[in-house]
JSON list of C-alpha atoms in Angstrom, two decimals:
[
{"chain": "U", "resi": 494, "resn": "MET", "atom": "CA", "xyz": [98.45, -13.14, -10.59]},
{"chain": "U", "resi": 495, "resn": "THR", "atom": "CA", "xyz": [101.12, -13.45, -7.89]},
{"chain": "U", "resi": 496, "resn": "ASP", "atom": "CA", "xyz": [101.55, -15.88, -5.28]},
{"chain": "U", "resi": 497, "resn": "GLN", "atom": "CA", "xyz": [100.43, -14.21, -2.23]},
{"chain": "U", "resi": 498, "resn": "THR", "atom": "CA", "xyz": [101.37, -16.66, 1.26]},
{"chain": "U", "resi": 499, "resn": "GLN", "atom": "CA", "xyz": [98.66, -17.79, 3.21]},
{"chain": "U", "resi": 500, "resn": "TYR", "atom": "CA", "xyz": [98.25, -17.34, 7.03]},
{"chain": "U", "resi": 501, "resn": "VAL", "atom": "CA", "xyz": [95.82, -18.68, 9.51]},
{"chain": "U", "resi": 502, "resn": "THR", "atom": "CA", "xyz": [94.99, -15.40, 11.81]},
{"chain": "U", "resi": 503, "resn": "LEU", "atom": "CA", "xyz": [94.79, -15.96, 15.45]},
{"chain": "U", "resi": 504, "resn": "GLY", "atom": "CA", "xyz": [93.47, -13.24, 18.29]},
{"chain": "U", "resi": 505, "resn": "VAL", "atom": "CA", "xyz": [95.32, -12.86, 21.62]},
{"chain": "U", "resi": 506, "resn": "ALA", "atom": "CA", "xyz": [94.27, -10.39, 23.81]},
{"chain": "U", "resi": 507, "resn": "ASP", "atom": "CA", "xyz": [93.47, -7.36, 21.29]},
{"chain": "U", "resi": 508, "resn": "GLY", "atom": "CA", "xyz": [96.43, -8.98, 19.24]},
{"chain": "U", "resi": 509, "resn": "LEU", "atom": "CA", "xyz": [95.89, -10.47, 16.08]},
{"chain": "U", "resi": 510, "resn": "PHE", "atom": "CA", "xyz": [98.89, -13.05, 14.98]},
{"chain": "U", "resi": 511, "resn": "ALA", "atom": "CA", "xyz": [99.29, -15.07, 11.68]},
{"chain": "U", "resi": 512, "resn": "VAL", "atom": "CA", "xyz": [100.97, -18.36, 11.68]},
{"chain": "U", "resi": 513, "resn": "PRO", "atom": "CA", "xyz": [101.63, -20.14, 8.11]},
{"chain": "U", "resi": 514, "resn": "VAL", "atom": "CA", "xyz": [99.10, -22.13, 6.64]},
{"chain": "U", "resi": 515, "resn": "GLU", "atom": "CA", "xyz": [101.33, -24.88, 5.60]},
{"chain": "U", "resi": 516, "resn": "SER", "atom": "CA", "xyz": [102.84, -25.27, 9.36]},
{"chain": "U", "resi": 517, "resn": "VAL", "atom": "CA", "xyz": [98.69, -25.62, 11.01]},
{"chain": "U", "resi": 518, "resn": "GLN", "atom": "CA", "xyz": [97.72, -29.58, 10.86]},
{"chain": "U", "resi": 519, "resn": "GLN", "atom": "CA", "xyz": [94.64, -29.14, 12.92]},
{"chain": "U", "resi": 520, "resn": "ILE", "atom": "CA", "xyz": [92.24, -26.49, 15.00]},
{"chain": "U", "resi": 521, "resn": "LEU", "atom": "CA", "xyz": [90.60, -28.52, 17.97]},
{"chain": "U", "resi": 522, "resn": "GLU", "atom": "CA", "xyz": [88.31, -27.04, 20.37]},
{"chain": "U", "resi": 523, "resn": "ILE", "atom": "CA", "xyz": [89.50, -26.65, 24.10]},
{"chain": "U", "resi": 524, "resn": "GLN", "atom": "CA", "xyz": [89.95, -29.53, 25.64]},
{"chain": "U", "resi": 525, "resn": "PRO", "atom": "CA", "xyz": [91.48, -31.04, 29.08]},
{"chain": "U", "resi": 526, "resn": "VAL", "atom": "CA", "xyz": [95.04, -30.75, 29.36]},
{"chain": "U", "resi": 527, "resn": "ALA", "atom": "CA", "xyz": [97.16, -32.82, 31.14]},
{"chain": "U", "resi": 528, "resn": "ALA", "atom": "CA", "xyz": [99.36, -30.77, 33.02]},
{"chain": "U", "resi": 529, "resn": "MET", "atom": "CA", "xyz": [102.82, -31.49, 34.05]},
{"chain": "U", "resi": 530, "resn": "PRO", "atom": "CA", "xyz": [105.13, -31.59, 36.95]},
{"chain": "U", "resi": 531, "resn": "ASN", "atom": "CA", "xyz": [107.76, -28.51, 37.02]},
{"chain": "U", "resi": 532, "resn": "ALA", "atom": "CA", "xyz": [106.45, -26.84, 33.68]},
{"chain": "U", "resi": 533, "resn": "PRO", "atom": "CA", "xyz": [107.29, -23.52, 32.30]},
{"chain": "U", "resi": 534, "resn": "ALA", "atom": "CA", "xyz": [104.20, -21.02, 32.92]},
{"chain": "U", "resi": 535, "resn": "ASP", "atom": "CA", "xyz": [103.56, -21.34, 29.13]},
{"chain": "U", "resi": 536, "resn": "PHE", "atom": "CA", "xyz": [103.47, -25.03, 28.71]},
{"chain": "U", "resi": 537, "resn": "ILE", "atom": "CA", "xyz": [100.33, -25.85, 30.06]},
{"chain": "U", "resi": 538, "resn": "GLY", "atom": "CA", "xyz": [100.17, -29.85, 29.44]},
{"chain": "U", "resi": 539, "resn": "LEU", "atom": "CA", "xyz": [100.09, -32.25, 27.08]},
{"chain": "U", "resi": 540, "resn": "ILE", "atom": "CA", "xyz": [97.09, -33.29, 24.85]},
{"chain": "U", "resi": 541, "resn": "ASP", "atom": "CA", "xyz": [96.42, -36.10, 22.91]},
{"chain": "U", "resi": 542, "resn": "VAL", "atom": "CA", "xyz": [96.18, -35.75, 19.02]},
{"chain": "U", "resi": 543, "resn": "ARG", "atom": "CA", "xyz": [95.31, -39.27, 16.99]},
{"chain": "U", "resi": 544, "resn": "GLY", "atom": "CA", "xyz": [96.87, -40.96, 19.62]},
{"chain": "U", "resi": 545, "resn": "GLN", "atom": "CA", "xyz": [99.92, -38.73, 19.84]},
{"chain": "U", "resi": 546, "resn": "ASN", "atom": "CA", "xyz": [101.21, -36.45, 22.60]},
{"chain": "U", "resi": 547, "resn": "VAL", "atom": "CA", "xyz": [100.99, -32.68, 21.70]},
{"chain": "U", "resi": 548, "resn": "PRO", "atom": "CA", "xyz": [102.53, -30.24, 24.11]},
{"chain": "U", "resi": 549, "resn": "VAL", "atom": "CA", "xyz": [100.33, -27.29, 24.22]},
{"chain": "U", "resi": 550, "resn": "ILE", "atom": "CA", "xyz": [102.14, -23.90, 25.27]},
{"chain": "U", "resi": 551, "resn": "ASP", "atom": "CA", "xyz": [99.93, -20.93, 26.03]},
{"chain": "U", "resi": 552, "resn": "LEU", "atom": "CA", "xyz": [100.12, -18.33, 23.40]},
{"chain": "U", "resi": 553, "resn": "ARG", "atom": "CA", "xyz": [99.08, -15.57, 25.83]},
{"chain": "U", "resi": 554, "resn": "THR", "atom": "CA", "xyz": [101.59, -16.73, 28.25]},
{"chain": "U", "resi": 555, "resn": "LYS", "atom": "CA", "xyz": [104.35, -17.32, 26.04]},
{"chain": "U", "resi": 556, "resn": "LEU", "atom": "CA", "xyz": [104.14, -13.60, 24.60]},
{"chain": "U", "resi": 557, "resn": "ALA", "atom": "CA", "xyz": [103.75, -11.98, 28.54]},
{"chain": "U", "resi": 558, "resn": "LEU", "atom": "CA", "xyz": [100.01, -10.94, 27.86]},
{"chain": "U", "resi": 559, "resn": "PRO", "atom": "CA", "xyz": [97.91, -10.74, 31.01]},
{"chain": "U", "resi": 560, "resn": "ALA", "atom": "CA", "xyz": [95.98, -13.79, 31.63]},
{"chain": "U", "resi": 561, "resn": "SER", "atom": "CA", "xyz": [92.67, -14.80, 30.89]},
{"chain": "U", "resi": 562, "resn": "ALA", "atom": "CA", "xyz": [89.89, -17.31, 31.49]},
{"chain": "U", "resi": 563, "resn": "ASP", "atom": "CA", "xyz": [88.96, -19.41, 28.27]},
{"chain": "U", "resi": 564, "resn": "THR", "atom": "CA", "xyz": [86.09, -19.11, 26.52]},
{"chain": "U", "resi": 565, "resn": "GLN", "atom": "CA", "xyz": [83.98, -21.02, 24.09]},
{"chain": "U", "resi": 566, "resn": "ASN", "atom": "CA", "xyz": [85.89, -19.41, 21.39]},
{"chain": "U", "resi": 567, "resn": "THR", "atom": "CA", "xyz": [89.28, -20.94, 22.55]},
{"chain": "U", "resi": 568, "resn": "ARG", "atom": "CA", "xyz": [91.34, -22.84, 20.51]},
{"chain": "U", "resi": 569, "resn": "ILE", "atom": "CA", "xyz": [94.48, -25.39, 20.35]},
{"chain": "U", "resi": 570, "resn": "VAL", "atom": "CA", "xyz": [96.13, -24.78, 16.93]},
{"chain": "U", "resi": 571, "resn": "VAL", "atom": "CA", "xyz": [98.06, -27.81, 16.16]},
{"chain": "U", "resi": 572, "resn": "LEU", "atom": "CA", "xyz": [101.17, -26.97, 14.55]},
{"chain": "U", "resi": 573, "resn": "ASP", "atom": "CA", "xyz": [104.13, -28.82, 13.10]},
{"chain": "U", "resi": 574, "resn": "VAL", "atom": "CA", "xyz": [107.42, -26.48, 13.33]},
{"chain": "U", "resi": 575, "resn": "SER", "atom": "CA", "xyz": [110.96, -27.38, 12.07]},
{"chain": "U", "resi": 576, "resn": "VAL", "atom": "CA", "xyz": [113.21, -26.51, 14.70]},
{"chain": "U", "resi": 577, "resn": "GLU", "atom": "CA", "xyz": [116.81, -27.50, 14.32]},
{"chain": "U", "resi": 578, "resn": "GLY", "atom": "CA", "xyz": [116.48, -29.32, 11.81]},
{"chain": "U", "resi": 579, "resn": "ALA", "atom": "CA", "xyz": [113.94, -31.47, 13.01]},
{"chain": "U", "resi": 580, "resn": "THR", "atom": "CA", "xyz": [109.64, -31.28, 12.73]},
{"chain": "U", "resi": 581, "resn": "ARG", "atom": "CA", "xyz": [107.93, -31.21, 16.09]},
{"chain": "U", "resi": 582, "resn": "ARG", "atom": "CA", "xyz": [104.38, -31.07, 16.78]},
{"chain": "U", "resi": 583, "resn": "PHE", "atom": "CA", "xyz": [103.11, -28.63, 19.39]},
{"chain": "U", "resi": 584, "resn": "GLY", "atom": "CA", "xyz": [99.33, -27.07, 20.36]},
{"chain": "U", "resi": 585, "resn": "LEU", "atom": "CA", "xyz": [99.36, -23.30, 20.79]},
{"chain": "U", "resi": 586, "resn": "LYS", "atom": "CA", "xyz": [96.49, -22.36, 22.64]},
{"chain": "U", "resi": 587, "resn": "THR", "atom": "CA", "xyz": [94.74, -19.12, 21.41]},
{"chain": "U", "resi": 588, "resn": "ASP", "atom": "CA", "xyz": [91.95, -16.95, 22.51]},
{"chain": "U", "resi": 589, "resn": "ARG", "atom": "CA", "xyz": [90.34, -17.32, 18.90]},
{"chain": "U", "resi": 590, "resn": "VAL", "atom": "CA", "xyz": [91.04, -18.05, 15.16]},
{"chain": "U", "resi": 591, "resn": "PHE", "atom": "CA", "xyz": [89.84, -16.05, 12.43]},
{"chain": "U", "resi": 592, "resn": "GLU", "atom": "CA", "xyz": [90.97, -17.22, 9.21]},
{"chain": "U", "resi": 593, "resn": "VAL", "atom": "CA", "xyz": [93.04, -18.27, 6.70]},
{"chain": "U", "resi": 594, "resn": "THR", "atom": "CA", "xyz": [93.83, -15.33, 4.55]},
{"chain": "U", "resi": 595, "resn": "GLY", "atom": "CA", "xyz": [96.68, -13.63, 2.60]},
{"chain": "U", "resi": 596, "resn": "LEU", "atom": "CA", "xyz": [97.84, -10.04, 3.99]},
{"chain": "U", "resi": 597, "resn": "ASP", "atom": "CA", "xyz": [97.40, -6.44, 2.47]},
{"chain": "U", "resi": 598, "resn": "GLN", "atom": "CA", "xyz": [100.00, -6.69, -0.41]},
{"chain": "U", "resi": 599, "resn": "GLY", "atom": "CA", "xyz": [101.17, -9.48, 0.64]},
{"chain": "U", "resi": 600, "resn": "ALA", "atom": "CA", "xyz": [104.90, -8.07, 2.05]},
{"chain": "U", "resi": 601, "resn": "LEU", "atom": "CA", "xyz": [105.59, -8.41, 5.96]},
{"chain": "U", "resi": 602, "resn": "GLU", "atom": "CA", "xyz": [108.14, -5.69, 7.22]},
{"chain": "U", "resi": 603, "resn": "PRO", "atom": "CA", "xyz": [110.36, -6.58, 10.10]},
{"chain": "U", "resi": 604, "resn": "PRO", "atom": "CA", "xyz": [109.43, -5.80, 13.86]},
{"chain": "U", "resi": 605, "resn": "PRO", "atom": "CA", "xyz": [110.19, -2.42, 15.24]},
{"chain": "U", "resi": 606, "resn": "ASP", "atom": "CA", "xyz": [113.94, -1.96, 16.28]},
{"chain": "U", "resi": 607, "resn": "LEU", "atom": "CA", "xyz": [113.37, -1.01, 20.11]},
{"chain": "U", "resi": 608, "resn": "GLY", "atom": "CA", "xyz": [116.93, -1.92, 20.74]},
{"chain": "U", "resi": 609, "resn": "ALA", "atom": "CA", "xyz": [117.23, -4.35, 23.80]},
{"chain": "U", "resi": 610, "resn": "ARG", "atom": "CA", "xyz": [114.38, -3.50, 25.92]},
{"chain": "U", "resi": 611, "resn": "TRP", "atom": "CA", "xyz": [112.20, -5.78, 23.46]},
{"chain": "U", "resi": 612, "resn": "ARG", "atom": "CA", "xyz": [112.75, -9.29, 22.15]},
{"chain": "U", "resi": 613, "resn": "ALA", "atom": "CA", "xyz": [111.61, -9.26, 18.88]},
{"chain": "U", "resi": 614, "resn": "ASP", "atom": "CA", "xyz": [112.80, -12.84, 17.50]},
{"chain": "U", "resi": 615, "resn": "CYS", "atom": "CA", "xyz": [110.09, -14.59, 17.74]},
{"chain": "U", "resi": 616, "resn": "VAL", "atom": "CA", "xyz": [108.23, -11.90, 15.62]},
{"chain": "U", "resi": 617, "resn": "ALA", "atom": "CA", "xyz": [109.20, -12.62, 11.72]},
{"chain": "U", "resi": 618, "resn": "GLY", "atom": "CA", "xyz": [107.80, -9.51, 10.27]},
{"chain": "U", "resi": 619, "resn": "VAL", "atom": "CA", "xyz": [104.38, -7.09, 10.55]},
{"chain": "U", "resi": 620, "resn": "GLY", "atom": "CA", "xyz": [101.77, -7.04, 7.86]},
{"chain": "U", "resi": 621, "resn": "ARG", "atom": "CA", "xyz": [98.45, -5.50, 7.39]},
{"chain": "U", "resi": 622, "resn": "ARG", "atom": "CA", "xyz": [94.73, -7.14, 7.04]},
{"chain": "U", "resi": 623, "resn": "ALA", "atom": "CA", "xyz": [91.86, -5.32, 6.36]},
{"chain": "U", "resi": 624, "resn": "GLY", "atom": "CA", "xyz": [93.92, -1.99, 7.59]},
{"chain": "U", "resi": 625, "resn": "ALA", "atom": "CA", "xyz": [94.69, -3.49, 10.47]},
{"chain": "U", "resi": 626, "resn": "PHE", "atom": "CA", "xyz": [98.37, -4.50, 12.36]},
{"chain": "U", "resi": 627, "resn": "VAL", "atom": "CA", "xyz": [99.10, -8.66, 11.74]},
{"chain": "U", "resi": 628, "resn": "THR", "atom": "CA", "xyz": [101.86, -9.90, 13.91]},
{"chain": "U", "resi": 629, "resn": "VAL", "atom": "CA", "xyz": [103.70, -13.13, 11.88]},
{"chain": "U", "resi": 630, "resn": "LEU", "atom": "CA", "xyz": [104.64, -15.25, 14.05]},
{"chain": "U", "resi": 631, "resn": "ASP", "atom": "CA", "xyz": [108.53, -17.14, 13.65]},
{"chain": "U", "resi": 632, "resn": "LEU", "atom": "CA", "xyz": [107.53, -20.67, 14.74]},
{"chain": "U", "resi": 633, "resn": "ASP", "atom": "CA", "xyz": [111.07, -21.98, 14.87]},
{"chain": "U", "resi": 634, "resn": "ARG", "atom": "CA", "xyz": [111.97, -19.09, 17.23]},
{"chain": "U", "resi": 635, "resn": "LEU", "atom": "CA", "xyz": [108.96, -19.45, 18.93]},
{"chain": "U", "resi": 636, "resn": "PHE", "atom": "CA", "xyz": [109.52, -23.00, 20.13]},
{"chain": "U", "resi": 637, "resn": "LEU", "atom": "CA", "xyz": [112.99, -23.18, 20.06]},
{"chain": "U", "resi": 638, "resn": "ALA", "atom": "CA", "xyz": [113.80, -22.10, 23.66]},
{"chain": "U", "resi": 639, "resn": "ASP", "atom": "CA", "xyz": [111.00, -24.32, 24.85]},
{"chain": "U", "resi": 640, "resn": "VAL", "atom": "CA", "xyz": [112.71, -27.63, 22.89]},
{"chain": "U", "resi": 641, "resn": "LEU", "atom": "CA", "xyz": [115.80, -26.89, 24.32]},
{"chain": "U", "resi": 642, "resn": "ALA", "atom": "CA", "xyz": [114.47, -26.46, 28.17]},
{"chain": "U", "resi": 643, "resn": "SER", "atom": "CA", "xyz": [112.78, -29.60, 27.24]},
{"chain": "U", "resi": 644, "resn": "ASP", "atom": "CA", "xyz": [115.81, -31.35, 26.22]},
{"chain": "U", "resi": 645, "resn": "SER", "atom": "CA", "xyz": [117.82, -30.10, 28.91]},
{"chain": "U", "resi": 646, "resn": "LEU", "atom": "CA", "xyz": [115.65, -31.82, 31.09]},
{"chain": "U", "resi": 647, "resn": "ALA", "atom": "CA", "xyz": [115.71, -35.34, 29.26]}
]
């Protein structure tokens, strides 16, 4: 038996995404978010997680998907992400969270190469779960631009 990487699968719009389970600290129901002035569109504000201010990023907006109202299934996935050698905590707002699972055959394929028309730098790879495509997010790269932007404001 081989070790299989485990992922938390997330739904956003009609897409199925996954993040490594070892990055997930908590999964929270949607809650009030304190908006920050002059914030980028995908940074929706701060939440309090056990006394710590945690910035929340809207995955729909981050991935340039159409906006949607929150539902009873909306969740904030609290993640520890390594960005430029430092661990940072973020909340990632998703439409829903499905399960912790491995991928079919445990293998990831690189994202398709469409040239310069599509930025795939936040995609670690594409796998399958029960025959459906699962896009595994590269969290370090997904949040790197946010960190650089927030550091430049400091």
